Amino acid sequence: MAQTLERLTRRTDTMQSIRSIVRTMKTMSAINAAPYERAAEAIDVWRDTVLDGLHAFLRCHGALEQGRAENPQRVLIVMGSDHGLCGNYNELLAREVGRHPFAAIAQIICVGAQMQDALDGEGITPAVTLLPPANTDGLIRLAGQLVTRLDQMRARSRTGDLAAALIYTQRGAHGTHAPVAQALLPLDPEMLAALAHQPWESRSLPQVPMPPQDMLAALVRNLVFATLYRAAAEALVTENAARLARMQQAEQSVDENLEELKAETRSVRQSEITTELLDVITGFEALKGRAKRQKRKEGQDH
């Protein structure tokens, strides 16, 4: 009985230690998500500024004529996780990649070692795997690396054309999140048409000091950078949210196990006390009977 009680005590101590770790990870997930959320909001302001610049360019030079490339180099960029404990986060993204029209013919740029494992599970081999950001400063590094790689791929393409898409996890209503696929290059024709037809509200007419081709290339590059930065920040927010939800489930499961262990420990301790009391009562009764027999024997001798 003592061994059983000791074993239950050890299991309870271990479970309490696990609960402490889970609670710490839960807190860290909530704290880590906040800077990336602020970074996503900040880059939205920068993206709006770039769109204002593109609007000014279109106001000066008219709508862009985007020809349809016959055989562009196709690229898929997948923003995944480099760490575990976030459920099926990467597996859902990998399935979204498998459903994308580019999947069979595109070069895939993977972000995150866990994401690479999930893609391998779907039979998809990425061309390159990059490290995700470790902090908000890393968002600039990652977005810059991706823009550089896209430029290199465009230069190596036979036709000089590139069709790129982005797959990442985006927040939804009521704390949900789901994978989304977003076209990256070429720029959305509907967006360009809307900017071209949007009236210029300022009294001052825009001026473009650079050669038109250089200015357009700079605007497109900055717009792609902002989109990649935003997607990376959003992916890290949702990754931490998924990990937080996972840790909340784990904490609830640990609490339930702790309650069961405490109830079982109380039951075992009560049984042990009852057994000890019965032993005392049995011993007392035995001594009492022995004393009676001794007195009876002494009476018979007299």
Short mmCIF file of N, CA and C in Angstrom, two decimals, residues 19-167:
data_model
loop_
_atom_site.label_atom_id
_atom_site.label_comp_id
_atom_site.label_asym_id
_atom_site.label_seq_id
_atom_site.Cartn_x
_atom_site.Cartn_y
_atom_site.Cartn_z
N ARG A 19 2.49 20.48 -16.03
CA ARG A 19 1.54 21.59 -16.08
C ARG A 19 2.27 22.93 -16.04
N SER A 20 3.33 23.02 -15.25
CA SER A 20 4.11 24.25 -15.18
C SER A 20 4.77 24.56 -16.52
N ILE A 21 5.29 23.51 -17.18
CA ILE A 21 5.91 23.71 -18.50
C ILE A 21 4.87 24.15 -19.52
N VAL A 22 3.72 23.49 -19.52
CA VAL A 22 2.65 23.82 -20.47
C VAL A 22 2.19 25.26 -20.26
N ARG A 23 2.04 25.64 -19.01
CA ARG A 23 1.59 27.01 -18.71
C ARG A 23 2.63 28.04 -19.18
N THR A 24 3.91 27.72 -19.00
CA THR A 24 4.97 28.62 -19.47
C THR A 24 4.93 28.77 -20.98
N MET A 25 4.77 27.65 -21.70
CA MET A 25 4.71 27.69 -23.16
C MET A 25 3.47 28.43 -23.64
N LYS A 26 2.39 28.27 -22.91
CA LYS A 26 1.16 28.98 -23.25
C LYS A 26 1.37 30.49 -23.12
N THR A 27 2.02 30.91 -22.05
CA THR A 27 2.30 32.33 -21.84
C THR A 27 3.24 32.86 -22.92
N MET A 28 4.27 32.07 -23.24
CA MET A 28 5.24 32.50 -24.26
C MET A 28 4.58 32.64 -25.62
N SER A 29 3.65 31.74 -25.96
CA SER A 29 2.95 31.83 -27.24
C SER A 29 2.15 33.12 -27.34
N ALA A 30 1.48 33.46 -26.24
CA ALA A 30 0.68 34.69 -26.24
C ALA A 30 1.58 35.93 -26.35
N ILE A 31 2.73 35.89 -25.65
CA ILE A 31 3.65 37.03 -25.68
C ILE A 31 4.32 37.16 -27.06
N ASN A 32 4.73 36.02 -27.64
CA ASN A 32 5.45 36.05 -28.92
C ASN A 32 4.59 36.54 -30.07
N ALA A 33 3.29 36.32 -30.00
CA ALA A 33 2.42 36.71 -31.11
C ALA A 33 2.27 38.22 -31.22
N ALA A 34 2.35 38.92 -30.09
CA ALA A 34 2.05 40.36 -30.08
C ALA A 34 2.99 41.18 -30.97
N PRO A 35 4.32 41.01 -30.91
CA PRO A 35 5.20 41.81 -31.79
C PRO A 35 4.94 41.58 -33.26
N TYR A 36 4.65 40.34 -33.65
CA TYR A 36 4.39 40.05 -35.07
C TYR A 36 3.07 40.68 -35.52
N GLU A 37 2.12 40.73 -34.61
CA GLU A 37 0.84 41.38 -34.96
C GLU A 37 1.05 42.87 -35.19
N ARG A 38 1.86 43.50 -34.35
CA ARG A 38 2.16 44.93 -34.55
C ARG A 38 2.96 45.14 -35.83
N ALA A 39 3.87 44.20 -36.15
CA ALA A 39 4.65 44.31 -37.39
C ALA A 39 3.74 44.21 -38.61
N ALA A 40 2.74 43.33 -38.54
CA ALA A 40 1.79 43.20 -39.65
C ALA A 40 1.00 44.49 -39.85
N GLU A 41 0.61 45.13 -38.76
CA GLU A 41 -0.13 46.39 -38.87
C GLU A 41 0.77 47.50 -39.44
N ALA A 42 2.04 47.49 -39.03
CA ALA A 42 2.96 48.53 -39.51
C ALA A 42 3.23 48.38 -41.01
N ILE A 43 3.41 47.15 -41.48
CA ILE A 43 3.71 46.96 -42.90
C ILE A 43 2.49 47.27 -43.76
N ASP A 44 1.30 47.16 -43.19
CA ASP A 44 0.10 47.54 -43.94
C ASP A 44 0.14 49.03 -44.29
N VAL A 45 0.63 49.84 -43.35
CA VAL A 45 0.75 51.28 -43.60
C VAL A 45 1.77 51.54 -44.71
N TRP A 46 2.89 50.80 -44.66
CA TRP A 46 3.93 50.94 -45.69
C TRP A 46 3.39 50.49 -47.05
N ARG A 47 2.63 49.39 -47.06
CA ARG A 47 2.07 48.91 -48.32
C ARG A 47 1.11 49.95 -48.92
N ASP A 48 0.32 50.59 -48.07
CA ASP A 48 -0.59 51.63 -48.56
C ASP A 48 0.21 52.78 -49.20
N THR A 49 1.36 53.10 -48.61
CA THR A 49 2.22 54.15 -49.17
C THR A 49 2.75 53.76 -50.54
N VAL A 50 3.15 52.48 -50.68
CA VAL A 50 3.64 51.99 -51.97
C VAL A 50 2.51 52.04 -53.00
N LEU A 51 1.30 51.66 -52.59
CA LEU A 51 0.16 51.71 -53.51
C LEU A 51 -0.15 53.14 -53.93
N ASP A 52 0.05 54.09 -53.01
CA ASP A 52 -0.12 55.50 -53.38
C ASP A 52 0.90 55.89 -54.45
N GLY A 53 2.14 55.39 -54.29
CA GLY A 53 3.15 55.66 -55.31
C GLY A 53 2.80 55.04 -56.65
N LEU A 54 2.25 53.83 -56.62
CA LEU A 54 1.84 53.18 -57.87
C LEU A 54 0.67 53.92 -58.50
N HIS A 55 -0.22 54.43 -57.64
CA HIS A 55 -1.34 55.23 -58.14
C HIS A 55 -0.82 56.48 -58.86
N ALA A 56 0.18 57.13 -58.24
CA ALA A 56 0.76 58.32 -58.86
C ALA A 56 1.43 57.98 -60.18
N PHE A 57 2.11 56.84 -60.24
CA PHE A 57 2.78 56.42 -61.48
C PHE A 57 1.74 56.20 -62.59
N LEU A 58 0.65 55.54 -62.26
CA LEU A 58 -0.39 55.28 -63.25
C LEU A 58 -1.07 56.58 -63.67
N ARG A 59 -1.17 57.53 -62.74
CA ARG A 59 -1.76 58.82 -63.08
C ARG A 59 -0.89 59.56 -64.10
N CYS A 60 0.42 59.37 -63.99
CA CYS A 60 1.33 60.05 -64.92
C CYS A 60 1.45 59.33 -66.26
N HIS A 61 1.48 57.99 -66.21
CA HIS A 61 1.82 57.22 -67.42
C HIS A 61 0.67 56.37 -67.96
N GLY A 62 -0.48 56.41 -67.29
CA GLY A 62 -1.61 55.65 -67.79
C GLY A 62 -1.59 54.20 -67.32
N ALA A 63 -2.64 53.47 -67.68
CA ALA A 63 -2.79 52.08 -67.25
C ALA A 63 -1.69 51.21 -67.85
N LEU A 64 -1.32 50.19 -67.10
CA LEU A 64 -0.27 49.28 -67.55
C LEU A 64 -0.86 48.23 -68.48
N GLU A 65 -0.12 47.92 -69.51
CA GLU A 65 -0.50 46.85 -70.42
C GLU A 65 0.31 45.61 -70.04
N GLN A 66 -0.36 44.64 -69.40
CA GLN A 66 0.32 43.42 -68.99
C GLN A 66 0.01 42.32 -69.99
N GLY A 67 1.01 41.95 -70.76
CA GLY A 67 0.81 40.86 -71.70
C GLY A 67 0.79 39.51 -70.98
N ARG A 68 0.13 38.55 -71.55
CA ARG A 68 0.04 37.22 -70.95
C ARG A 68 1.26 36.40 -71.40
N ALA A 69 2.08 36.03 -70.42
CA ALA A 69 3.28 35.23 -70.72
C ALA A 69 2.87 33.81 -71.09
N GLU A 70 3.51 33.27 -72.12
CA GLU A 70 3.15 31.92 -72.58
C GLU A 70 3.71 30.82 -71.69
N ASN A 71 4.93 30.99 -71.26
CA ASN A 71 5.55 29.92 -70.46
C ASN A 71 6.40 30.54 -69.33
N PRO A 72 5.74 31.15 -68.33
CA PRO A 72 6.50 31.79 -67.26
C PRO A 72 7.09 30.75 -66.28
N GLN A 73 8.13 31.13 -65.60
CA GLN A 73 8.67 30.32 -64.51
C GLN A 73 7.71 30.42 -63.33
N ARG A 74 7.21 29.27 -62.88
CA ARG A 74 6.22 29.26 -61.81
C ARG A 74 6.89 28.97 -60.47
N VAL A 75 6.48 29.73 -59.45
CA VAL A 75 7.09 29.61 -58.12
C VAL A 75 5.98 29.63 -57.07
N LEU A 76 6.13 28.75 -56.09
CA LEU A 76 5.23 28.73 -54.93
C LEU A 76 6.06 28.98 -53.68
N ILE A 77 5.66 29.95 -52.88
CA ILE A 77 6.32 30.25 -51.62
C ILE A 77 5.39 29.82 -50.49
N VAL A 78 5.87 28.95 -49.60
CA VAL A 78 5.05 28.40 -48.52
C VAL A 78 5.62 28.86 -47.19
N MET A 79 4.82 29.59 -46.42
CA MET A 79 5.24 30.10 -45.11
C MET A 79 4.78 29.13 -44.02
N GLY A 80 5.70 28.28 -43.56
CA GLY A 80 5.36 27.31 -42.53
C GLY A 80 6.07 27.58 -41.22
N SER A 81 6.17 26.52 -40.42
CA SER A 81 6.73 26.62 -39.08
C SER A 81 8.06 25.88 -38.99
N ASP A 82 8.92 26.36 -38.11
CA ASP A 82 10.19 25.70 -37.83
C ASP A 82 10.15 24.97 -36.49
N HIS A 83 9.04 25.10 -35.76
CA HIS A 83 8.91 24.49 -34.44
C HIS A 83 7.61 23.69 -34.38
N GLY A 84 7.59 22.73 -33.48
CA GLY A 84 6.42 21.87 -33.34
C GLY A 84 5.44 22.41 -32.31
N LEU A 85 4.63 21.49 -31.78
CA LEU A 85 3.63 21.81 -30.75
C LEU A 85 2.59 22.80 -31.22
N CYS A 86 2.29 22.76 -32.53
CA CYS A 86 1.23 23.65 -33.03
C CYS A 86 0.20 22.84 -33.83
N GLY A 87 0.02 21.58 -33.45
CA GLY A 87 -1.00 20.75 -34.08
C GLY A 87 -0.68 20.42 -35.52
N ASN A 88 -1.71 20.44 -36.36
CA ASN A 88 -1.55 20.09 -37.78
C ASN A 88 -1.37 21.33 -38.65
N TYR A 89 -0.75 22.34 -38.08
CA TYR A 89 -0.55 23.63 -38.77
C TYR A 89 0.14 23.44 -40.12
N ASN A 90 1.28 22.75 -40.12
CA ASN A 90 2.04 22.56 -41.36
C ASN A 90 1.38 21.56 -42.30
N GLU A 91 0.72 20.55 -41.74
CA GLU A 91 0.07 19.55 -42.59
C GLU A 91 -1.06 20.17 -43.41
N LEU A 92 -1.82 21.09 -42.80
CA LEU A 92 -2.88 21.77 -43.55
C LEU A 92 -2.31 22.61 -44.69
N LEU A 93 -1.18 23.28 -44.43
CA LEU A 93 -0.53 24.06 -45.48
C LEU A 93 -0.02 23.17 -46.60
N ALA A 94 0.55 22.01 -46.22
CA ALA A 94 1.08 21.09 -47.24
C ALA A 94 -0.05 20.58 -48.14
N ARG A 95 -1.21 20.32 -47.56
CA ARG A 95 -2.34 19.87 -48.38
C ARG A 95 -2.82 20.99 -49.31
N GLU A 96 -2.75 22.24 -48.82
CA GLU A 96 -3.12 23.38 -49.67
C GLU A 96 -2.16 23.52 -50.84
N VAL A 97 -0.87 23.27 -50.58
CA VAL A 97 0.12 23.30 -51.66
C VAL A 97 -0.20 22.23 -52.71
N GLY A 98 -0.55 21.02 -52.24
CA GLY A 98 -0.87 19.94 -53.17
C GLY A 98 -2.07 20.23 -54.04
N ARG A 99 -3.00 21.07 -53.55
CA ARG A 99 -4.20 21.41 -54.32
C ARG A 99 -3.98 22.58 -55.27
N HIS A 100 -2.87 23.29 -55.14
CA HIS A 100 -2.64 24.49 -55.96
C HIS A 100 -2.34 24.09 -57.40
N PRO A 101 -2.85 24.86 -58.37
CA PRO A 101 -2.60 24.53 -59.79
C PRO A 101 -1.12 24.52 -60.16
N PHE A 102 -0.29 25.28 -59.44
CA PHE A 102 1.14 25.33 -59.75
C PHE A 102 1.91 24.14 -59.21
N ALA A 103 1.31 23.36 -58.31
CA ALA A 103 2.06 22.40 -57.50
C ALA A 103 2.92 21.44 -58.33
N ALA A 104 2.39 20.96 -59.43
CA ALA A 104 3.09 19.93 -60.20
C ALA A 104 4.26 20.48 -61.00
N ILE A 105 4.25 21.78 -61.33
CA ILE A 105 5.26 22.31 -62.25
C ILE A 105 6.08 23.45 -61.64
N ALA A 106 5.75 23.86 -60.43
CA ALA A 106 6.41 25.03 -59.85
C ALA A 106 7.63 24.65 -59.04
N GLN A 107 8.57 25.58 -58.93
CA GLN A 107 9.62 25.47 -57.94
C GLN A 107 9.06 25.97 -56.62
N ILE A 108 9.26 25.20 -55.57
CA ILE A 108 8.65 25.53 -54.27
C ILE A 108 9.73 26.02 -53.32
N ILE A 109 9.51 27.22 -52.80
CA ILE A 109 10.37 27.78 -51.76
C ILE A 109 9.66 27.58 -50.43
N CYS A 110 10.28 26.81 -49.57
CA CYS A 110 9.67 26.44 -48.29
C CYS A 110 10.32 27.26 -47.17
N VAL A 111 9.51 27.74 -46.25
CA VAL A 111 10.00 28.45 -45.07
C VAL A 111 9.67 27.60 -43.84
N GLY A 112 10.72 27.05 -43.19
CA GLY A 112 10.51 26.25 -41.98
C GLY A 112 10.83 24.78 -42.18
N ALA A 113 11.62 24.21 -41.25
CA ALA A 113 12.00 22.79 -41.34
C ALA A 113 10.80 21.89 -41.13
N GLN A 114 9.90 22.25 -40.22
CA GLN A 114 8.69 21.45 -40.01
C GLN A 114 7.81 21.47 -41.25
N MET A 115 7.81 22.60 -41.94
CA MET A 115 7.04 22.70 -43.18
C MET A 115 7.62 21.78 -44.25
N GLN A 116 8.92 21.68 -44.31
CA GLN A 116 9.56 20.78 -45.28
C GLN A 116 9.17 19.34 -45.00
N ASP A 117 9.14 18.94 -43.72
CA ASP A 117 8.72 17.58 -43.38
C ASP A 117 7.28 17.32 -43.80
N ALA A 118 6.42 18.32 -43.61
CA ALA A 118 5.01 18.16 -44.01
C ALA A 118 4.88 18.03 -45.53
N LEU A 119 5.67 18.81 -46.27
CA LEU A 119 5.65 18.69 -47.73
C LEU A 119 6.18 17.33 -48.18
N ASP A 120 7.23 16.83 -47.53
CA ASP A 120 7.75 15.50 -47.85
C ASP A 120 6.67 14.45 -47.64
N GLY A 121 5.85 14.64 -46.59
CA GLY A 121 4.76 13.70 -46.34
C GLY A 121 3.72 13.68 -47.43
N GLU A 122 3.59 14.79 -48.16
CA GLU A 122 2.65 14.86 -49.29
C GLU A 122 3.32 14.51 -50.62
N GLY A 123 4.58 14.08 -50.56
CA GLY A 123 5.31 13.73 -51.78
C GLY A 123 5.78 14.93 -52.57
N ILE A 124 5.95 16.08 -51.92
CA ILE A 124 6.37 17.32 -52.58
C ILE A 124 7.77 17.66 -52.08
N THR A 125 8.69 17.89 -53.00
CA THR A 125 10.07 18.22 -52.64
C THR A 125 10.34 19.68 -52.95
N PRO A 126 10.59 20.50 -51.93
CA PRO A 126 10.88 21.92 -52.19
C PRO A 126 12.25 22.11 -52.81
N ALA A 127 12.38 23.17 -53.59
CA ALA A 127 13.68 23.48 -54.21
C ALA A 127 14.65 24.02 -53.19
N VAL A 128 14.14 24.74 -52.21
CA VAL A 128 14.99 25.32 -51.17
C VAL A 128 14.15 25.52 -49.92
N THR A 129 14.81 25.42 -48.76
CA THR A 129 14.14 25.65 -47.48
C THR A 129 14.87 26.76 -46.74
N LEU A 130 14.12 27.78 -46.33
CA LEU A 130 14.68 28.92 -45.62
C LEU A 130 14.27 28.90 -44.15
N LEU A 131 15.06 29.57 -43.33
CA LEU A 131 14.75 29.66 -41.91
C LEU A 131 13.70 30.75 -41.68
N PRO A 132 12.70 30.50 -40.87
CA PRO A 132 11.73 31.54 -40.55
C PRO A 132 12.33 32.56 -39.59
N PRO A 133 11.72 33.71 -39.45
CA PRO A 133 12.26 34.74 -38.54
C PRO A 133 12.23 34.27 -37.09
N ALA A 134 13.26 34.65 -36.33
CA ALA A 134 13.28 34.38 -34.90
C ALA A 134 12.72 35.57 -34.12
N ASN A 135 12.61 36.73 -34.76
CA ASN A 135 12.04 37.92 -34.14
C ASN A 135 11.56 38.84 -35.26
N THR A 136 11.06 40.00 -34.89
CA THR A 136 10.49 40.90 -35.90
C THR A 136 11.57 41.43 -36.86
N ASP A 137 12.81 41.56 -36.37
CA ASP A 137 13.89 42.00 -37.27
C ASP A 137 14.13 40.97 -38.38
N GLY A 138 13.88 39.70 -38.06
CA GLY A 138 14.07 38.64 -39.05
C GLY A 138 13.06 38.69 -40.19
N LEU A 139 11.94 39.39 -39.99
CA LEU A 139 10.96 39.53 -41.07
C LEU A 139 11.57 40.27 -42.27
N ILE A 140 12.38 41.29 -41.97
CA ILE A 140 13.05 42.03 -43.05
C ILE A 140 14.02 41.11 -43.79
N ARG A 141 14.78 40.32 -43.02
CA ARG A 141 15.74 39.39 -43.63
C ARG A 141 15.03 38.41 -44.56
N LEU A 142 13.96 37.80 -44.06
CA LEU A 142 13.27 36.78 -44.86
C LEU A 142 12.65 37.39 -46.10
N ALA A 143 11.95 38.50 -45.96
CA ALA A 143 11.31 39.14 -47.12
C ALA A 143 12.36 39.55 -48.14
N GLY A 144 13.51 40.08 -47.67
CA GLY A 144 14.59 40.45 -48.59
C GLY A 144 15.16 39.25 -49.32
N GLN A 145 15.36 38.13 -48.59
CA GLN A 145 15.86 36.91 -49.23
C GLN A 145 14.90 36.43 -50.32
N LEU A 146 13.62 36.46 -50.03
CA LEU A 146 12.64 35.97 -50.99
C LEU A 146 12.58 36.86 -52.23
N VAL A 147 12.63 38.18 -52.04
CA VAL A 147 12.63 39.08 -53.19
C VAL A 147 13.86 38.85 -54.05
N THR A 148 15.02 38.66 -53.42
CA THR A 148 16.25 38.40 -54.17
C THR A 148 16.15 37.11 -54.96
N ARG A 149 15.60 36.07 -54.33
CA ARG A 149 15.47 34.78 -55.03
C ARG A 149 14.51 34.90 -56.21
N LEU A 150 13.44 35.64 -56.04
CA LEU A 150 12.50 35.84 -57.16
C LEU A 150 13.18 36.56 -58.31
N ASP A 151 14.00 37.57 -57.99
CA ASP A 151 14.75 38.28 -59.05
C ASP A 151 15.69 37.32 -59.78
N GLN A 152 16.36 36.45 -59.02
CA GLN A 152 17.29 35.49 -59.63
C GLN A 152 16.55 34.49 -60.50
N MET A 153 15.39 34.04 -60.05
CA MET A 153 14.61 33.10 -60.84
C MET A 153 14.09 33.74 -62.12
N ARG A 154 13.70 35.01 -62.03
CA ARG A 154 13.25 35.70 -63.23
C ARG A 154 14.39 35.85 -64.24
N ALA A 155 15.60 36.13 -63.72
CA ALA A 155 16.76 36.29 -64.61
C ALA A 155 17.13 34.97 -65.28
N ARG A 156 16.95 33.86 -64.57
CA ARG A 156 17.29 32.55 -65.15
C ARG A 156 16.20 31.99 -66.04
N SER A 157 15.00 32.57 -65.97
CA SER A 157 13.89 32.06 -66.78
C SER A 157 14.16 32.30 -68.27
N ARG A 158 13.78 31.36 -69.09
CA ARG A 158 14.01 31.47 -70.53
C ARG A 158 13.24 32.63 -71.14
N THR A 159 12.04 32.87 -70.63
CA THR A 159 11.22 33.94 -71.20
C THR A 159 11.36 35.24 -70.41
N GLY A 160 12.01 35.19 -69.26
CA GLY A 160 12.13 36.39 -68.43
C GLY A 160 10.86 36.72 -67.68
N ASP A 161 9.90 35.81 -67.68
CA ASP A 161 8.62 36.03 -66.99
C ASP A 161 8.53 35.12 -65.77
N LEU A 162 7.81 35.59 -64.77
CA LEU A 162 7.68 34.86 -63.51
C LEU A 162 6.22 34.90 -63.07
N ALA A 163 5.70 33.75 -62.64
CA ALA A 163 4.37 33.68 -62.05
C ALA A 163 4.55 33.08 -60.66
N ALA A 164 4.36 33.90 -59.63
CA ALA A 164 4.61 33.47 -58.26
C ALA A 164 3.33 33.56 -57.44
N ALA A 165 3.19 32.61 -56.54
CA ALA A 165 2.05 32.61 -55.62
C ALA A 165 2.55 32.34 -54.21
N LEU A 166 1.76 32.73 -53.25
CA LEU A 166 2.13 32.67 -51.85
C LEU A 166 1.08 31.88 -51.09
N ILE A 167 1.52 30.93 -50.25
CA ILE A 167 0.60 30.14 -49.43
C ILE A 167 1.02 30.29 -47.98
#
